[in-house]
Amino acid sequence: SWLAVGLELAFNKAAVAEEGSPITWTSSRQTINKFTVKAEVKDEIVQKVRDEVTRFLKTNVISIVDFRAFLGRCVCVAGLLHVWRPFVAMMWAPLNQPRSQGNAPPGCLWRPAVDIPLRWLKAFLDGTQGAMIRNFDLTTHLHLGVLVDISLDASPWGLGAALFENGKAQEYLHDALTEADAKILGHPIGSSDGQQAFEALTALVALRVWAPRWRHKRVCLRIKSDSVSALVILLRFKTGGEAPGLIAREIALDVATANYAPTVLQHIPGVANTVADALSRWYAPGSKKSLPAPLRSA
């Protein structure tokens, strides 16, 4: 087909493998079956990045030349594992901003300037089974399988979410914000200033709680929320603000380990998000603690 429209092909660069056998192409190793493609970053690249992360974390000063080469390998990984992209972006900034290098020795930068992304990359590389693998499934691409809807909402006092399968309510959750939440996120309970952080926390909690429900079956996972910022976190794994950014990195780690991968992200008006809104206000002062009608059989 490509030849027919006048494009030349570099047959000398071709790679051949039988179905189900791995084949190495550029920086990844791929295994192609009838309805799935499994892509893995090449072992030598992963090992090199792992060694460099370990070495950088043991020192206080990093050579800019070495760090730039390291970032090139990270970009290679991020081309396949999109959840790496926000972490790689965090490391480019200190490299390109002289003020971030402060009074470091010439040609060097201080390791604390890139400490956070380096430690998160270490979590991907060392502590997470399957984090360097990405699976592409035809049924997911075509939105086939069980339609799973999760509606999310948060209030200054609590979190609320409801899970539906093929339109029928299955489970719901409501949980009060705790002093630990307030301390980690930097927003007191009852304050609307923490709304973005609380919305992001709701997404993280709901997706972790319900991950076992779809782990062994084909689903189209649709997330509904009236919070644009929470949906952006699920889409790009980054956002503004320290607390939402922390949660975004947790979500990225989960997605990399295939705990969940939302297929559709849908924004709904706040006035239409009545079920999740009622659950999120369960612990608000004066709450009637009454289940919405769609959840009474869940």
Coordinates of C-alpha atoms in Angstrom, one line a residue:
S1 CA 0.0 0.0 0.0
W2 CA 2.8 2.4 0.9
L3 CA 4.6 1.6 -2.3
A4 CA 1.5 2.1 -4.4
V5 CA 1.3 5.8 -3.3
G6 CA 4.9 6.4 -4.2
L7 CA 6.6 6.1 -0.8
E8 CA 9.9 4.3 -0.5
L9 CA 10.4 1.6 2.1
A10 CA 13.7 0.8 3.9
F11 CA 13.5 -3.0 3.6
N12 CA 17.0 -3.3 5.0
K13 CA 15.7 -2.0 8.3
A14 CA 12.8 -4.5 8.5
A15 CA 12.3 -6.9 11.4
V16 CA 10.4 -10.1 11.2
A17 CA 8.8 -12.3 13.8
E18 CA 6.0 -14.8 14.1
E19 CA 2.8 -14.0 15.9
G20 CA 3.3 -14.2 19.6
S21 CA 7.1 -13.9 19.4
P22 CA 8.8 -10.6 20.5
I23 CA 10.3 -8.3 17.9
T24 CA 12.7 -5.4 18.6
W25 CA 11.8 -2.2 16.9
T26 CA 13.7 1.1 17.6
S27 CA 13.7 1.5 21.4
S28 CA 11.0 -1.1 22.3
R29 CA 10.3 -4.8 22.1
Q30 CA 6.9 -5.7 20.9
T31 CA 4.8 -8.9 21.0
I32 CA 1.9 -9.0 18.5
N33 CA -1.0 -11.4 18.9
K34 CA -4.3 -11.5 17.1
F35 CA -6.1 -8.8 19.2
T36 CA -3.3 -7.3 21.4
V37 CA 0.1 -5.7 21.2
K38 CA 2.4 -5.7 24.2
A39 CA 5.2 -3.1 24.0
E40 CA 8.1 -3.0 26.4
V41 CA 11.0 -0.6 26.7
K42 CA 14.3 -2.3 25.7
D43 CA 16.0 -3.9 28.7
E44 CA 19.3 -2.1 28.1
I45 CA 17.6 1.3 28.1
V46 CA 15.7 0.5 31.3
Q47 CA 18.9 -0.7 33.0
K48 CA 20.8 2.3 32.0
V49 CA 18.2 4.7 33.3
R50 CA 17.9 2.7 36.5
D51 CA 21.6 2.9 37.1
E52 CA 21.7 6.6 36.4
V53 CA 18.8 7.3 38.7
T54 CA 20.5 5.4 41.5
R55 CA 23.8 7.2 40.9
F56 CA 22.2 10.7 40.8
L57 CA 20.3 10.1 44.0
K58 CA 23.6 9.3 45.8
T59 CA 25.2 12.6 45.0
N60 CA 24.4 16.3 45.7
V61 CA 25.8 17.6 42.4
I62 CA 25.0 16.3 38.9
S63 CA 26.9 17.0 35.7
I64 CA 24.7 18.8 33.2
V65 CA 26.2 16.9 30.3
D66 CA 25.4 13.5 32.0
F67 CA 22.0 14.7 33.0
R68 CA 21.1 15.8 29.5
A69 CA 22.1 12.4 28.1
F70 CA 20.0 10.8 30.9
L71 CA 17.0 12.9 29.9
G72 CA 17.4 11.8 26.3
R73 CA 16.9 8.2 27.4
C74 CA 14.0 9.2 29.6
V75 CA 12.3 10.9 26.6
C76 CA 12.8 7.6 24.7
V77 CA 10.9 5.8 27.5
A78 CA 8.2 8.5 27.7
G79 CA 7.5 8.0 24.0
L80 CA 6.0 4.6 24.9
L81 CA 5.0 5.2 28.5
H82 CA 3.0 8.4 28.4
V83 CA 2.8 8.4 32.2
W84 CA 6.5 9.3 32.3
R85 CA 6.0 12.6 30.5
P86 CA 5.1 14.9 33.4
F87 CA 8.1 13.6 35.4
V88 CA 10.4 14.2 32.4
A89 CA 9.0 17.7 32.0
M90 CA 9.8 18.4 35.7
M91 CA 13.5 17.6 35.0
W92 CA 13.8 19.8 31.9
A93 CA 12.9 22.9 33.8
P94 CA 15.9 23.0 36.1
L95 CA 18.2 22.1 33.2
N96 CA 17.1 25.1 31.2
Q97 CA 16.8 27.7 34.0
P98 CA 20.1 29.0 35.2
R99 CA 18.6 30.3 38.4
S100 CA 17.8 26.7 39.3
Q101 CA 21.5 25.9 39.2
G102 CA 22.3 28.5 41.8
N103 CA 25.9 28.5 42.9
A104 CA 26.5 24.9 41.8
P105 CA 30.0 24.1 40.3
P106 CA 30.3 25.1 36.7
G107 CA 28.6 22.7 34.3
C108 CA 26.6 21.2 37.2
L109 CA 23.2 21.5 38.9
W110 CA 22.1 20.7 42.4
R111 CA 20.5 17.3 42.8
P112 CA 17.7 18.6 45.1
A113 CA 16.4 20.6 42.1
V114 CA 15.4 17.3 40.5
D115 CA 15.0 15.2 43.6
I116 CA 11.2 14.7 43.3
P117 CA 11.0 13.4 39.7
L118 CA 14.1 11.2 40.3
R119 CA 12.5 9.6 43.3
W120 CA 9.2 9.0 41.4
L121 CA 11.1 7.4 38.5
K122 CA 12.9 5.2 41.0
A123 CA 9.4 4.0 42.1
F124 CA 8.6 3.1 38.5
L125 CA 11.8 1.3 38.0
D126 CA 12.3 -0.5 41.2
G127 CA 9.1 -1.1 43.0
T128 CA 6.5 -1.6 40.4
Q129 CA 5.8 -4.9 38.6
G130 CA 4.9 -4.3 35.0
A131 CA 5.4 -0.5 35.0
M132 CA 7.6 -0.6 31.9
I133 CA 5.1 -2.5 29.8
R134 CA 2.2 -1.0 27.8
N135 CA -0.6 -3.2 26.4
F136 CA -2.8 -2.2 23.5
D137 CA -6.0 -4.1 23.2
L138 CA -8.4 -4.1 20.2
T139 CA -11.5 -4.4 22.4
T140 CA -10.4 -1.4 24.4
H141 CA -9.7 0.6 21.3
L142 CA -13.1 -0.1 19.9
H143 CA -14.8 0.6 23.3
L144 CA -16.2 -3.0 23.5
G145 CA -16.9 -4.9 26.7
V146 CA -18.8 -3.9 29.8
L147 CA -19.5 -0.2 30.0
V148 CA -18.3 1.0 33.4
D149 CA -19.3 4.5 34.5
I150 CA -17.8 6.1 37.6
S151 CA -19.3 9.4 38.8
L152 CA -17.1 11.5 41.1
D153 CA -17.5 14.5 43.3
A154 CA -16.0 16.1 46.4
S155 CA -17.1 18.6 49.0
P156 CA -15.0 20.4 51.6
W157 CA -16.0 17.6 54.1
G158 CA -15.8 14.4 52.1
L159 CA -15.5 12.3 48.9
G160 CA -18.3 10.6 47.0
A161 CA -18.4 8.2 44.0
A162 CA -20.8 5.8 42.3
L163 CA -20.1 2.9 40.0
F164 CA -22.5 1.7 37.3
E165 CA -22.1 -1.3 34.9
N166 CA -24.1 -1.1 31.7
G167 CA -26.3 1.6 33.3
K168 CA -27.1 -0.3 36.5
A169 CA -25.8 1.0 39.8
Q170 CA -23.5 -1.6 41.5
E171 CA -21.6 0.1 44.3
Y172 CA -21.0 3.5 45.8
L173 CA -18.7 5.1 48.4
H174 CA -18.6 8.0 50.7
D175 CA -15.8 8.9 53.0
A176 CA -15.0 11.8 55.3
L177 CA -11.9 13.8 54.8
T178 CA -9.5 13.2 57.7
E179 CA -6.9 15.4 59.5
A180 CA -4.3 13.3 57.7
D181 CA -5.8 14.3 54.4
A182 CA -5.8 17.9 55.4
K183 CA -2.2 17.8 56.5
I184 CA -0.9 16.1 53.4
L185 CA -2.9 18.2 51.0
G186 CA -2.4 21.5 52.9
H187 CA -6.1 22.5 53.1
P188 CA -8.2 22.4 56.2
I189 CA -11.4 20.4 56.3
G190 CA -14.4 22.5 55.4
S191 CA -12.4 25.0 53.3
S192 CA -13.4 25.4 49.7
D193 CA -9.8 26.4 48.9
G194 CA -8.9 22.7 48.7
Q195 CA -11.7 21.8 46.3
Q196 CA -9.3 20.9 43.4
A197 CA -7.2 18.8 45.7
F198 CA -10.2 17.0 47.2
E199 CA -11.7 16.3 43.7
A200 CA -8.4 14.8 42.6
L201 CA -8.2 12.7 45.7
T202 CA -11.7 11.4 45.0
A203 CA -10.6 10.2 41.6
L204 CA -7.6 8.4 43.0
V205 CA -9.6 6.7 45.8
A206 CA -12.5 5.6 43.6
L207 CA -10.2 4.1 40.9
R208 CA -8.1 2.2 43.4
V209 CA -11.1 0.9 45.3
W210 CA -12.9 -0.4 42.2
A211 CA -9.8 -1.6 40.2
P212 CA -10.5 -5.3 41.1
R213 CA -13.9 -5.1 39.5
W214 CA -12.5 -4.8 36.0
R215 CA -9.1 -6.4 36.4
H216 CA -10.1 -9.7 34.7
K217 CA -12.7 -8.6 32.2
R218 CA -12.9 -6.3 29.2
V219 CA -14.5 -3.0 30.0
C220 CA -14.9 0.5 28.6
L221 CA -14.1 2.7 31.7
R222 CA -15.8 6.1 31.6
I223 CA -15.1 8.7 34.3
K224 CA -17.6 11.5 34.8
S225 CA -16.9 14.5 36.9
D226 CA -17.9 18.2 37.2
S227 CA -14.3 19.0 37.9
V228 CA -12.2 19.8 34.8
S229 CA -9.0 19.8 36.8
A230 CA -9.6 16.2 38.0
L231 CA -10.3 15.0 34.5
V232 CA -7.1 16.8 33.2
I233 CA -5.1 14.9 35.9
L234 CA -6.5 11.6 34.6
L235 CA -5.7 12.7 31.0
R236 CA -2.2 14.3 31.4
F237 CA -1.1 13.2 34.9
K238 CA -0.1 16.8 35.8
T239 CA -1.8 19.9 37.0
G240 CA -1.2 23.2 38.8
G241 CA -0.8 23.2 42.5
E242 CA 1.3 21.2 44.9
A243 CA -1.5 19.0 46.3
P244 CA -3.2 18.1 43.0
G245 CA 0.3 17.5 41.5
L246 CA 1.1 15.0 44.3
I247 CA -2.1 13.0 43.5
A248 CA -1.4 13.2 39.8
R249 CA 1.9 11.4 40.3
E250 CA 0.1 8.7 42.3
I251 CA -2.4 8.2 39.6
A252 CA 0.4 8.0 37.0
L253 CA 2.0 5.2 38.9
D254 CA -1.3 3.3 39.1
V255 CA -2.0 3.7 35.4
A256 CA 1.5 2.5 34.6
T257 CA 0.9 -0.7 36.6
A258 CA -2.4 -1.3 34.8
N259 CA -4.5 -0.9 37.9
Y260 CA -6.8 1.1 35.7
A261 CA -6.7 3.1 32.4
P262 CA -9.8 5.3 31.8
T263 CA -11.1 5.0 28.2
V264 CA -13.4 8.1 28.2
L265 CA -13.3 11.2 30.4
Q266 CA -16.5 13.1 30.4
H267 CA -17.2 16.5 32.0
I268 CA -20.8 17.0 33.3
P269 CA -22.3 20.2 34.7
G270 CA -22.4 20.4 38.5
V271 CA -26.2 20.6 38.6
A272 CA -26.3 17.2 36.8
N273 CA -23.9 15.4 39.1
T274 CA -26.5 14.9 41.7
V275 CA -25.7 11.3 42.8
A276 CA -22.0 11.8 43.5
D277 CA -22.7 15.3 45.0
A278 CA -25.1 13.8 47.6
L279 CA -22.5 11.2 48.5
S280 CA -19.7 13.7 48.9
R281 CA -21.8 15.8 51.3
W282 CA -22.6 12.8 53.5
Y283 CA -20.4 14.2 56.3
A284 CA -21.2 17.9 55.8
P285 CA -22.8 19.7 58.8
G286 CA -26.5 19.1 58.8
S287 CA -26.4 16.4 56.1
K288 CA -29.6 14.2 55.9
K289 CA -27.5 11.2 54.9
S290 CA -30.1 10.0 52.4
L291 CA -29.1 7.8 49.5
P292 CA -30.1 9.0 46.0
A293 CA -32.8 6.9 44.4
P294 CA -30.5 5.3 41.7
L295 CA -28.3 3.8 44.4
R296 CA -30.9 2.2 46.7
S297 CA -30.4 -1.2 45.0
A298 CA -26.6 -0.9 44.9

